[in-house]
Short mmCIF file of C-alpha atoms and ligand atoms in Angstrom, two decimals:
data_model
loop_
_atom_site.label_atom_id
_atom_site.label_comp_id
_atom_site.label_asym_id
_atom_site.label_seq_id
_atom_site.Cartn_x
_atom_site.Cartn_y
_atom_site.Cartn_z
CA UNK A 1 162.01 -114.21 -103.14
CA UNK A 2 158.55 -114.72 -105.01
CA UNK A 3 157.67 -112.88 -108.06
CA UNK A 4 154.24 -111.03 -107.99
CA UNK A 5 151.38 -111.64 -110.57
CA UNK A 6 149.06 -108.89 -111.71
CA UNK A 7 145.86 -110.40 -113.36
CA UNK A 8 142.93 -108.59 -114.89
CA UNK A 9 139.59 -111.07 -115.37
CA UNK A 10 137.02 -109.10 -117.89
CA UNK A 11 134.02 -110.96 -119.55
CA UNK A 12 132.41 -113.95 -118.05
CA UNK A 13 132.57 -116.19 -115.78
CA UNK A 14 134.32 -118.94 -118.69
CA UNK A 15 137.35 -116.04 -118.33
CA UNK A 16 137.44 -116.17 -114.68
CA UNK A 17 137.62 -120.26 -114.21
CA UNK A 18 140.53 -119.73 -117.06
CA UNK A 19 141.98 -116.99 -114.30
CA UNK A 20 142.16 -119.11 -111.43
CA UNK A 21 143.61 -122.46 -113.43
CA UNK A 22 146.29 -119.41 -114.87
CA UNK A 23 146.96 -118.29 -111.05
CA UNK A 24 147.11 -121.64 -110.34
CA UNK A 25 150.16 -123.23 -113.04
CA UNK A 26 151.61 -119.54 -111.65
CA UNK A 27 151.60 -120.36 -107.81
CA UNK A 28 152.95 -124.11 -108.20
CA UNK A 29 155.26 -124.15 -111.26
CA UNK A 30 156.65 -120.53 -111.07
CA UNK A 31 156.56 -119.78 -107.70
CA UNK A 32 154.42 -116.40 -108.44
CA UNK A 33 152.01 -114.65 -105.76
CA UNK A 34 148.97 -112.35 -106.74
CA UNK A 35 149.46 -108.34 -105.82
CA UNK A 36 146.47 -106.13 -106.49
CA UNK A 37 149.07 -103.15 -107.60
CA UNK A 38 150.61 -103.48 -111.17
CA UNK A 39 153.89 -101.47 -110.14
CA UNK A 40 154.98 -104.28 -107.93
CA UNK A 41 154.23 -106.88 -110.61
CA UNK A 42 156.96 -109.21 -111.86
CA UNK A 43 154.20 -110.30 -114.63
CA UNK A 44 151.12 -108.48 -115.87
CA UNK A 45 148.28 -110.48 -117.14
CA UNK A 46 144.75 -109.24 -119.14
CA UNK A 47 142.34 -112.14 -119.53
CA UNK A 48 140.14 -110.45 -122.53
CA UNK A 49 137.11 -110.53 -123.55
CA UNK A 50 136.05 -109.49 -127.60
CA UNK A 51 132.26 -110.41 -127.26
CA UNK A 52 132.06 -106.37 -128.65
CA UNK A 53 134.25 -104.04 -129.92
CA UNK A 54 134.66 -101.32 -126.95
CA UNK A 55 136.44 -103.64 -124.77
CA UNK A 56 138.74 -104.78 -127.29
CA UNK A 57 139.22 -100.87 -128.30
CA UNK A 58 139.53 -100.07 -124.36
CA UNK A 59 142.55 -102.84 -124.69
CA UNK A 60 144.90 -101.41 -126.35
CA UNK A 61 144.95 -98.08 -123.92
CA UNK A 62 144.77 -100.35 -121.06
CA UNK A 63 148.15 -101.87 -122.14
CA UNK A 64 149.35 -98.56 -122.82
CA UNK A 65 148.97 -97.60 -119.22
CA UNK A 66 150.20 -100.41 -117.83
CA UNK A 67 152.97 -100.21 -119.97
CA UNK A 68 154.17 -96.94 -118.23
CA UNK A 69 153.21 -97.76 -114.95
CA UNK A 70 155.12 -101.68 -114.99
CA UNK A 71 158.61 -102.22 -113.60
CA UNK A 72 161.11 -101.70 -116.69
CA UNK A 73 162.03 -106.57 -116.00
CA UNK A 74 158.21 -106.64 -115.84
CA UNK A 75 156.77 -108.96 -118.79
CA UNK A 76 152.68 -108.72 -120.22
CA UNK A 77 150.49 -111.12 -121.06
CA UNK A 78 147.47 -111.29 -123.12
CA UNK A 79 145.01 -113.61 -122.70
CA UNK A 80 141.97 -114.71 -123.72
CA UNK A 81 138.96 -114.22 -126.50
CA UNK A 82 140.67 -110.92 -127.88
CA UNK A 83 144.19 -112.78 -127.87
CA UNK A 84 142.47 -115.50 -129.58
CA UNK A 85 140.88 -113.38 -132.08
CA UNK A 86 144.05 -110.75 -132.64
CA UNK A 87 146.83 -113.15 -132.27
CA UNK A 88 149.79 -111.25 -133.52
CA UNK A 89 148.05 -108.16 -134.27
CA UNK A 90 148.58 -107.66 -130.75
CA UNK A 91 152.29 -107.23 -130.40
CA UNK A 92 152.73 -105.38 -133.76
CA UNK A 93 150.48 -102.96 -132.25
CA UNK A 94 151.69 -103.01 -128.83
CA UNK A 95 155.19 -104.45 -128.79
CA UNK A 96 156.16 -104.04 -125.36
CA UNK A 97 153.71 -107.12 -124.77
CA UNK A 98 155.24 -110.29 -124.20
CA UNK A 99 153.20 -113.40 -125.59
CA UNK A 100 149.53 -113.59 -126.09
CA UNK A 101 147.60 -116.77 -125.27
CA UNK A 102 144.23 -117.92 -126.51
CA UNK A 103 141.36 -118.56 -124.73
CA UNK A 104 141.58 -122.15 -125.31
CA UNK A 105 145.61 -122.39 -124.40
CA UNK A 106 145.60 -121.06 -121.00
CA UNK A 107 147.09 -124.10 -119.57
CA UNK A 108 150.17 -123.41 -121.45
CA UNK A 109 150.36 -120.28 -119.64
CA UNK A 110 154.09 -121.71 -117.91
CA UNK A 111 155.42 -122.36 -121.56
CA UNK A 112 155.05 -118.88 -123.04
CA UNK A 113 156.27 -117.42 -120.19
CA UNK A 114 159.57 -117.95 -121.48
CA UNK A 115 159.43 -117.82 -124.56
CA UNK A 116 159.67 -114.17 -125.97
CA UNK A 117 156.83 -112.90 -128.19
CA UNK A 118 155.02 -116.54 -128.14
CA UNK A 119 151.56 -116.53 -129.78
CA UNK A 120 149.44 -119.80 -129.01
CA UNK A 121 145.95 -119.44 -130.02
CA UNK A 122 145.40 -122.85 -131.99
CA UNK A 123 141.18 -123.01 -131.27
CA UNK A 124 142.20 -127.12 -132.34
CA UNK A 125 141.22 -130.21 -129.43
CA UNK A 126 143.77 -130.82 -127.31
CA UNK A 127 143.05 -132.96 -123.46
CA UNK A 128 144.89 -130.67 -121.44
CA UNK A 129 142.30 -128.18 -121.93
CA UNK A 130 140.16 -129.62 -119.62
CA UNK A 131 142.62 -130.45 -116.98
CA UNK A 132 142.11 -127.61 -115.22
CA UNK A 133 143.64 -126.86 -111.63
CA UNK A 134 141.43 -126.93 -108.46
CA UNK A 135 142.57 -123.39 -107.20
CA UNK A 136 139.38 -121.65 -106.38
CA UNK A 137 138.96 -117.85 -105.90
CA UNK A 138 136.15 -118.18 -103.56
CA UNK A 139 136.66 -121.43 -101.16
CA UNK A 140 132.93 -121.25 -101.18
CA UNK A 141 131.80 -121.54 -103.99
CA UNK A 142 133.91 -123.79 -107.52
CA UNK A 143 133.49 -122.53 -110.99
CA UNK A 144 134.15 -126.22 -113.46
CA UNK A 145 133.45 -126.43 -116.83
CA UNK A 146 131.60 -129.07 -118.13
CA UNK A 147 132.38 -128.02 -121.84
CA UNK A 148 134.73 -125.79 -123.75
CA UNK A 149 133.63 -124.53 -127.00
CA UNK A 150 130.61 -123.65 -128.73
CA UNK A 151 129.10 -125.27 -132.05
CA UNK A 152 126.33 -122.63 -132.62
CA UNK A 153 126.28 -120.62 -135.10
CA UNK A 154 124.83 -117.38 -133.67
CA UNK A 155 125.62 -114.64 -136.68
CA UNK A 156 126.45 -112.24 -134.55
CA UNK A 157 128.85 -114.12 -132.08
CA UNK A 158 132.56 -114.11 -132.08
CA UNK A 159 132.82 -116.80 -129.23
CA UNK A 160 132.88 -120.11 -131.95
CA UNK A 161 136.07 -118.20 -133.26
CA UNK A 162 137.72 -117.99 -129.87
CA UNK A 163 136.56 -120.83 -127.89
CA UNK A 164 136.74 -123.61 -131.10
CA UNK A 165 134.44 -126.19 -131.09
CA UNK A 166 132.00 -127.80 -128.21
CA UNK A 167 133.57 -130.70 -126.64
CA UNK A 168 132.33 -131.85 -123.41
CA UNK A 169 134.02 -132.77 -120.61
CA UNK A 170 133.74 -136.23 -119.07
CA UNK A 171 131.48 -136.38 -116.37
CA UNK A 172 133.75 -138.68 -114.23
CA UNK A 173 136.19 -136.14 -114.09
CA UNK A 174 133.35 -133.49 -113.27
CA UNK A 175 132.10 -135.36 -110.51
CA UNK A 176 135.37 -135.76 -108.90
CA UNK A 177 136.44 -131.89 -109.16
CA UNK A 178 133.00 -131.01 -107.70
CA UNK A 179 133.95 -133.78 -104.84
CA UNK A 180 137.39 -132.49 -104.62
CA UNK A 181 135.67 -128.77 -104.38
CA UNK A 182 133.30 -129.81 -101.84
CA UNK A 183 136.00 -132.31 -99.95
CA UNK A 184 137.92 -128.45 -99.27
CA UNK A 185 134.52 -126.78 -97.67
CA UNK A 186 132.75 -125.37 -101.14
CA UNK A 187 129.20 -126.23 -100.73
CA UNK A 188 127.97 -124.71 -103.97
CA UNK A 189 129.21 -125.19 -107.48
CA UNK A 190 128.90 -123.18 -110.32
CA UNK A 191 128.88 -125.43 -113.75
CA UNK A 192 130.22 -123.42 -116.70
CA UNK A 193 130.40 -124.05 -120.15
CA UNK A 194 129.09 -122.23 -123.77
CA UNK A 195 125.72 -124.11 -123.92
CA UNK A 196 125.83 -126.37 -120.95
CA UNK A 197 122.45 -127.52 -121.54
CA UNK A 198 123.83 -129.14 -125.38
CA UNK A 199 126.29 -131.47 -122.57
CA UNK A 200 127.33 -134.47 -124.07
CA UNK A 201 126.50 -133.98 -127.83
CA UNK A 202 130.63 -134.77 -128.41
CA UNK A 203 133.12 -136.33 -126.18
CA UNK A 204 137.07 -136.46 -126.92
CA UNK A 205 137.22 -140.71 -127.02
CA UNK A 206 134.67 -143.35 -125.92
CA UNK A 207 133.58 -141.52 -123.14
CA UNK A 208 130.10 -142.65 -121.18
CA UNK A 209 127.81 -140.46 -123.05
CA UNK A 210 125.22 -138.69 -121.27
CA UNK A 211 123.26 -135.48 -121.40
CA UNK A 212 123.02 -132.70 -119.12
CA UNK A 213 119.70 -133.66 -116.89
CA UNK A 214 121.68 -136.95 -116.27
CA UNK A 215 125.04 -134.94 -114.85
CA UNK A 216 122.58 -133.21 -112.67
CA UNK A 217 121.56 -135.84 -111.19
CA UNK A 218 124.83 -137.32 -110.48
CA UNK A 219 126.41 -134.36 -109.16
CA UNK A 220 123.36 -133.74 -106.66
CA UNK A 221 123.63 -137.62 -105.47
CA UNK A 222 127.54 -136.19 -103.79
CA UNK A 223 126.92 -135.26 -99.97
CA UNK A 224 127.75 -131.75 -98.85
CA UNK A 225 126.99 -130.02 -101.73
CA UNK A 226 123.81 -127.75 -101.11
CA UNK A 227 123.64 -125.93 -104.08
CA UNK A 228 124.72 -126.29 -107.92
CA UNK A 229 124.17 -123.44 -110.25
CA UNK A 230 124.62 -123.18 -114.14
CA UNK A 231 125.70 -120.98 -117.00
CA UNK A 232 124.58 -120.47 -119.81
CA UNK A 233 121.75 -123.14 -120.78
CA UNK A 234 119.94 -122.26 -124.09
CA UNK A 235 116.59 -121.84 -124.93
CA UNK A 236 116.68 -124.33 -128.13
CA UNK A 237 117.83 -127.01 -125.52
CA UNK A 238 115.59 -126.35 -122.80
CA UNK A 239 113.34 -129.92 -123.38
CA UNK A 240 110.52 -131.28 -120.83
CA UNK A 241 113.06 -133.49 -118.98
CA UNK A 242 115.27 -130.97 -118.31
CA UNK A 243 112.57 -127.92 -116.88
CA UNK A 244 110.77 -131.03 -114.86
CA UNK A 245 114.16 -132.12 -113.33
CA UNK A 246 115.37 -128.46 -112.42
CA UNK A 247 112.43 -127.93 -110.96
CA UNK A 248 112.25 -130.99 -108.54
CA UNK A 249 115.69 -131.69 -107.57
CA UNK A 250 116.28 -129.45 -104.53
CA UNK A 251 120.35 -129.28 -104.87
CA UNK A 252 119.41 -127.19 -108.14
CA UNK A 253 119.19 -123.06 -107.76
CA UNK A 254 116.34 -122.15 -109.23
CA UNK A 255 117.32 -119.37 -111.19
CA UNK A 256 117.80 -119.89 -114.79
CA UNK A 257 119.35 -118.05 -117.86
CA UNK A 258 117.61 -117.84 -120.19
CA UNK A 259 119.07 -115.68 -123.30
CA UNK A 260 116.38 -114.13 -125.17
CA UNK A 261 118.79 -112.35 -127.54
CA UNK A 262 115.70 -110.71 -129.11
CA UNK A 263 111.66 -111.06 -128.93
CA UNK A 264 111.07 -110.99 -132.99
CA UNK A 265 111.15 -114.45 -134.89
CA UNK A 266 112.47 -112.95 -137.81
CA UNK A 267 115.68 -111.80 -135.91
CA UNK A 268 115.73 -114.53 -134.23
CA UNK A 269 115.67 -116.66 -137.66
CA UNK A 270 118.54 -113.96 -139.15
CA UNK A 271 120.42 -114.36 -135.95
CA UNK A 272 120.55 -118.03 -136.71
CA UNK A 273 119.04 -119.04 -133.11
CA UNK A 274 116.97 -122.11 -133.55
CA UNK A 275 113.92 -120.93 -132.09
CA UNK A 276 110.58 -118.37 -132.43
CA UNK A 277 109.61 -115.93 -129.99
CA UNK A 278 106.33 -118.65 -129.64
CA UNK A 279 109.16 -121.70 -128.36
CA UNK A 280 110.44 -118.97 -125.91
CA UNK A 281 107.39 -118.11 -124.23
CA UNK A 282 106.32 -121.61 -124.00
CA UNK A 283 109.56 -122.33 -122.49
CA UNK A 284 108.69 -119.87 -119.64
CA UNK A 285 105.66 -121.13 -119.24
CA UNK A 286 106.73 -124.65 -119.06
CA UNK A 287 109.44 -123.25 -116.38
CA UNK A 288 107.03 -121.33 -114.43
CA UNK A 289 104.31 -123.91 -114.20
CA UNK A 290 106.46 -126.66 -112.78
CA UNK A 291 108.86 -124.57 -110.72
CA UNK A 292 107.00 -121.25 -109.47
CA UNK A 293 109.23 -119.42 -107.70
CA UNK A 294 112.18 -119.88 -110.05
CA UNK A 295 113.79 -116.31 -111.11
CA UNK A 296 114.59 -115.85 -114.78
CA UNK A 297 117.46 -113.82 -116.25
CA UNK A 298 118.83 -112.73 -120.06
CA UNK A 299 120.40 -111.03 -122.35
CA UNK A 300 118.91 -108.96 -125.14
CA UNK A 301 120.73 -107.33 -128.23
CA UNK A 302 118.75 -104.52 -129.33
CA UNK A 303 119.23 -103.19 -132.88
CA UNK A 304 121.23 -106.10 -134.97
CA UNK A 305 120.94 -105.57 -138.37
CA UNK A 306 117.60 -105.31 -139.79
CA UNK A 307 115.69 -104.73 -136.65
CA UNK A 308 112.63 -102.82 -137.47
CA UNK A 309 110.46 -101.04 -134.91
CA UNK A 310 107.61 -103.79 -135.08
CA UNK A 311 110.44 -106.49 -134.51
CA UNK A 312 111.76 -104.03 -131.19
CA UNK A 313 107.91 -103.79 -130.61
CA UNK A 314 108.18 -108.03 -130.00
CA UNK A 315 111.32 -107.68 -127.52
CA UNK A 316 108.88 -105.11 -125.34
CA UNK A 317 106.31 -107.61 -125.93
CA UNK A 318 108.24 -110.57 -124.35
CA UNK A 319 109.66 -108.29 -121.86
CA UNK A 320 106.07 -107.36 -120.48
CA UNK A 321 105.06 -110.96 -120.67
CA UNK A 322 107.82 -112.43 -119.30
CA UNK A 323 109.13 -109.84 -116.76
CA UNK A 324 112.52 -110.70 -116.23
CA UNK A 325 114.02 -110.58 -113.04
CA UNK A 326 117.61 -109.04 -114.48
CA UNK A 327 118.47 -108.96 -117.86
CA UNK A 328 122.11 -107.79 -119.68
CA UNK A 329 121.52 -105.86 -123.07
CA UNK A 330 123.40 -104.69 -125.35
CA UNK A 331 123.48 -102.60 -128.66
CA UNK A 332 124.65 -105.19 -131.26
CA UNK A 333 128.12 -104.75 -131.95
CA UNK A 334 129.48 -106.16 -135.45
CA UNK A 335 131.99 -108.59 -134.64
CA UNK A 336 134.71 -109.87 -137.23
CA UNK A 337 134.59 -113.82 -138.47
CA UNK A 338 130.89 -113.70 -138.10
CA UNK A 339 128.04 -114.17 -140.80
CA UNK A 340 126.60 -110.34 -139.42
CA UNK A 341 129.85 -108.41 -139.75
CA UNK A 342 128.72 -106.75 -143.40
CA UNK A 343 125.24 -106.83 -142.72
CA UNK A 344 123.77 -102.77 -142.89
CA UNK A 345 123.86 -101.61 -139.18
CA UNK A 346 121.10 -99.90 -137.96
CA UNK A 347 121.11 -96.26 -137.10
CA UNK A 348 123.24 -95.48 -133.93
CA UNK A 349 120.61 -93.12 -132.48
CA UNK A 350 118.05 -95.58 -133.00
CA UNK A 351 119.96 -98.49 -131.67
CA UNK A 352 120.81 -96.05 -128.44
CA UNK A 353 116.91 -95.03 -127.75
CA UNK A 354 115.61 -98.95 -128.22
CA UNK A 355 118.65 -99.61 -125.47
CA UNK A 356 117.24 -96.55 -122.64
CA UNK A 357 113.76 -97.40 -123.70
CA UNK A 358 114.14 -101.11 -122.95
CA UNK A 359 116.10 -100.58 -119.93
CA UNK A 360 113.92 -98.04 -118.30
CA UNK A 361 111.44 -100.84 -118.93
CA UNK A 362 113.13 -103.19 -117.25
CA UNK A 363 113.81 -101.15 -114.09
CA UNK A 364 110.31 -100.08 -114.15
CA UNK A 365 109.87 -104.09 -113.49
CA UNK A 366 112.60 -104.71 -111.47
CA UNK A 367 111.48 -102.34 -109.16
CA UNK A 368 108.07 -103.98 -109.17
CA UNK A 369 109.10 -107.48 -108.22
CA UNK A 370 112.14 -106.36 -105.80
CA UNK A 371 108.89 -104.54 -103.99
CA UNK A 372 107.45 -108.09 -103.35
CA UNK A 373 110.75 -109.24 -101.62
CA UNK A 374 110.09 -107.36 -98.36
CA UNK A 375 109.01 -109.25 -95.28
CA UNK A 376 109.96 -112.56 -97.33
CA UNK A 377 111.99 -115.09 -96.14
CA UNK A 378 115.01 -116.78 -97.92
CA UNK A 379 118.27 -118.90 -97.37
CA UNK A 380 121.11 -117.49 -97.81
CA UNK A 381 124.13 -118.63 -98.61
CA UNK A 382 127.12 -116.06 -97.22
CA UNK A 383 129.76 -115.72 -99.42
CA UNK A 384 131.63 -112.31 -98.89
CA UNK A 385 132.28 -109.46 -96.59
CA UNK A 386 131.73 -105.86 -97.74
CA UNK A 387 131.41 -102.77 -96.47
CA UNK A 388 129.99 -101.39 -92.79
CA UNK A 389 129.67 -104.59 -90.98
CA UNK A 390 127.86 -106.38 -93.78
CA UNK A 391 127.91 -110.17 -94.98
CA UNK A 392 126.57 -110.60 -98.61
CA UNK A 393 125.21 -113.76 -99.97
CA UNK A 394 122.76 -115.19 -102.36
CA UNK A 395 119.07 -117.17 -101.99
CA UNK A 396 118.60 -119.99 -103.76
CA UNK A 397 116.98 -118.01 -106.58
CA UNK A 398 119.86 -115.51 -106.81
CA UNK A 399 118.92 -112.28 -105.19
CA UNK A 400 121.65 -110.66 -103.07
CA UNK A 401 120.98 -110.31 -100.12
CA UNK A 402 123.18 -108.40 -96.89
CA UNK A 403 122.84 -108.89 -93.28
CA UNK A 404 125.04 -107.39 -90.61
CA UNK A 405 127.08 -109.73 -89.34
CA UNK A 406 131.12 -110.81 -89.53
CA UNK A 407 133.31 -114.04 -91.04
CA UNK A 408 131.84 -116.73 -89.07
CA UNK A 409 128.86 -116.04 -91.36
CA UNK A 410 130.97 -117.03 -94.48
CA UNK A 411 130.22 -120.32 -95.72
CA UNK A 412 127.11 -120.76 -93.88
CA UNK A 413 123.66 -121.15 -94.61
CA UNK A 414 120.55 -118.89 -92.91
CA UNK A 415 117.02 -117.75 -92.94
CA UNK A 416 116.82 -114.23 -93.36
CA UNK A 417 114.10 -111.90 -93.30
CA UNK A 418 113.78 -109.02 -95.87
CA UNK A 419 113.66 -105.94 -94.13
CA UNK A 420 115.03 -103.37 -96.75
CA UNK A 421 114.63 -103.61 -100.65
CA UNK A 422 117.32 -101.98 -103.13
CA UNK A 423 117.49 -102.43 -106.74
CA UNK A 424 121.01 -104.71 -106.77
CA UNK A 425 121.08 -105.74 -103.10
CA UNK A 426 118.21 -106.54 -100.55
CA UNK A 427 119.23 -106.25 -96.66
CA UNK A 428 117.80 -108.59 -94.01
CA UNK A 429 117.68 -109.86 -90.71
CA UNK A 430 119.05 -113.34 -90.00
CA UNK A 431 115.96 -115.24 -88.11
CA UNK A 432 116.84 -117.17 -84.96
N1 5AD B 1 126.96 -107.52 -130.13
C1 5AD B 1 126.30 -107.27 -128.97
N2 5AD B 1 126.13 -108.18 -128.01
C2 5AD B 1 126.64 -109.41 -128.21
N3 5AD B 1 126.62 -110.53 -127.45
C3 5AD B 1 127.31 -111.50 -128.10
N4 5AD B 1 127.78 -111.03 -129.28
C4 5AD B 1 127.36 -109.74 -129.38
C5 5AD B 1 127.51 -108.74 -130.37
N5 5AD B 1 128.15 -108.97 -131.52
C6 5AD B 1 125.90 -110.62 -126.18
C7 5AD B 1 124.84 -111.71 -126.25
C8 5AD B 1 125.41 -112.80 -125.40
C9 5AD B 1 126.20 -112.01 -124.38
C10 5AD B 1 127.25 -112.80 -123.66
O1 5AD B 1 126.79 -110.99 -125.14
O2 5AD B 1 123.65 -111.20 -125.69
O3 5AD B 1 124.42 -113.64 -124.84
FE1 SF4 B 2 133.40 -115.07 -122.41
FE2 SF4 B 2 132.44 -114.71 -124.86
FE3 SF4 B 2 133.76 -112.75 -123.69
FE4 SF4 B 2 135.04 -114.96 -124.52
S1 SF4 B 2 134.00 -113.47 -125.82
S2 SF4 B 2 135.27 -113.92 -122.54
S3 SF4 B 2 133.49 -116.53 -124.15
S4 SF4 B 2 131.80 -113.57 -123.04
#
């Protein structure tokens, strides 16, 4: 009989490629098969995220009811940044859980497994962190990392703690997992990594060095493959060649991330980013000039230590300027291991009214430029079923869009027609 695996992906979309090579080692060495109810699991995973402190908080409950809920032979797992960051600290507090495993150990998910109360979390190089498994989630769409790691040294980030250090992945071995990806019916894929714009600054031996523009170019020369997306480029990196080549190459999305982190030079400078709020907008420009109808997303942390209103005054500033078309913000969150941890925090109530007032900004925007959406026309590429008859999918610049419509729309491309505008999802009519 096979044993059934509960998983739990939170945090990005590094955590859910980790997931699916997890799910993966699970299917093919251990014989396991994914339920969606943790009462029938034989094993119980949580792939973590510790990026801020509520979800780590929100962990330990989490295991608490999973705990009571699990069949009495039933082992846990903890995974990811928070298992990287916690290590032990997470059985002693909870010792009904059975290992924990690092972010950057996942592929040694079949080890611990049997061994009782294992704790891998070395952050160290090792090569089979980048052999990852081809099991996909979607069939339409494959998640590869291009790097694990991250050498910045943001002050208020946890992730160079969890993650180790930037290493990129050779791009022969990229190509051939997005050919592999593509060979099984995925025509888009999703390149993941840190700062995958900073590709190719370190290799593990005497690999063919080359920089991110150049994998682009490679990976759009393999047939079949429509569409390649990215996450997360930085600003610092964002040079001429790069912009001019993501605007003219017509495999690439054009829809970029761009995290702002905050509008104000000087917390960009105590934040240890590596650029002004001047480089940023320049960057935009740059982006917008050569490639108009690209969209532009971010994240913003409002209130890190030392923010004063005129430096919140520059995040509304870039805001209005820039006009994002989504953005994730957060209240900074002080993180252990990093340079910001003792730094004063900022009032709570403060930190809570820049985060409304900067949101209700933003949907005031959003609300704006979804307006100019109806009667377009976009191509969609269907990727899911939901509710009432509806196929979802995305254009080529990211918005959501639904159409009526069943599975033979999945994993097709069409030209739809806006007909209905919504703040997360636009519906549309697929033109003949
Ligand atoms: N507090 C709040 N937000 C944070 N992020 C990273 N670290 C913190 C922190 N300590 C945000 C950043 C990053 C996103 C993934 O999470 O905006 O880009
Ligand atoms: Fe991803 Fe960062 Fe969260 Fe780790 S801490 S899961 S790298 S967002």
């Amino acid at each position: 009989m096979s044993k059934s695996l509960f998983i739990e992906t939170l945090g990005c979309a590094m955590n859910t490629r980790d997931s699916e090579h997890m799910i993966a080692q699970l299917q093919e060495k251990e014989g396991y098969e994914i339920t969606q109810e943790v009462r029938e699991a034989d094993l119980i995973l949580i792939n973590t995220c510790s990026v801020r402190e509520k979800p780590v908080q929100k962990l330990f409950s989490e295991l608490g009811v999973f705990n009571k809920k699990k069949k009495p032979s039933a082992k846990i797992g903890v995974c990811g940044c928070t298992a990287s960051h916690l290590g032990d600290e997470i059985i002693k507090r909870a010792p009904y859980v059975s290992f924990v495993l690092g972010a950057r150990n996942v592929s040694k998910i079949t080890e611990v497994l049997h061994k009782d109360k294992a704790v891998e979390i070395d952050i160290n190089y090792d090569e089979s962190q980048f052999a990852f498994d081809d099991f996909r989630s979607s069939p339409y769409k494959a998640y590869i990392n291009i790097s694990i790691g991250c050498d910045k040294k943001c002050t208020f980030c946890i992730v160079p703690k969890t993650r180790g250090e930037e290493i990129s992945i050779p791009n022969n071995l990229i190509l051939q997992e997005a050919q592999r990806a593509v060979n099984k019916g995925a025509k888009e894929v999703f390149l993941l990594g840190q700062n995958v714009n900073n590709y190719g600054r370190r290799f593990s031996g005497n690999e063919e060095k080359i920089n991110f523009t150049e994998l682009l170019r490679r990976l759009s020369k393999i047939e079949g493959l429509e569409r390649i997306r990215f996450t997360s480029p930085h600003p610092f990196h964002m040079d001429d060649e790069f912009i001019e080549e993501f605007a003219k190459n017509p495999k690439i999305c054009k829809s970029m991330h761009m995290p702002l982190q905050s509008g104000s030079t000087e917390i960009l400078k105590a934040m240890k980013r590596g650029y002004t709020k001047e480089w940023f907008i320049d960057r935009v420009n740059k982006l917008r000039k050569e490639c108009p109808e690209v969209s532009i997303s971010t994240d913003i942390i409002v209130a890190f230590p030392g923010e004063s209103d005129e430096d919140f005054a520059d995040t509304i500033d870039v805001m209005k300027q820039v006009r994002f078309d989504q953005i994730f913000s957060f209240k900074y969150s002080p993180r252990p291991e990093t340079e910001a941890q003792y730094l004063p925090e900022i009032d709570p109530e403060i930190a809570s009214d820049r985060l409304s007032y900067l949101q209700a900004l933003h949907t005031e925007i959003l609300d704006e430029i979804q307006a100019t959406s109806l009667g377009k026309e976009y191509r969609v590429y269907f990727e899911e079923l939901i509710r009432d008859g509806y196929v979802s999918g995305r254009s080529d610049n990211n918005l959501v869009i639904k159409v009526k419509g069943s599975e033979e729309l999945l994993g097709e491309f069409r030209d739809v027609k806006i007909t209905a505008i919504g703040r997360t999802i636009l519906t549309g009519e697929i033109l003949a």
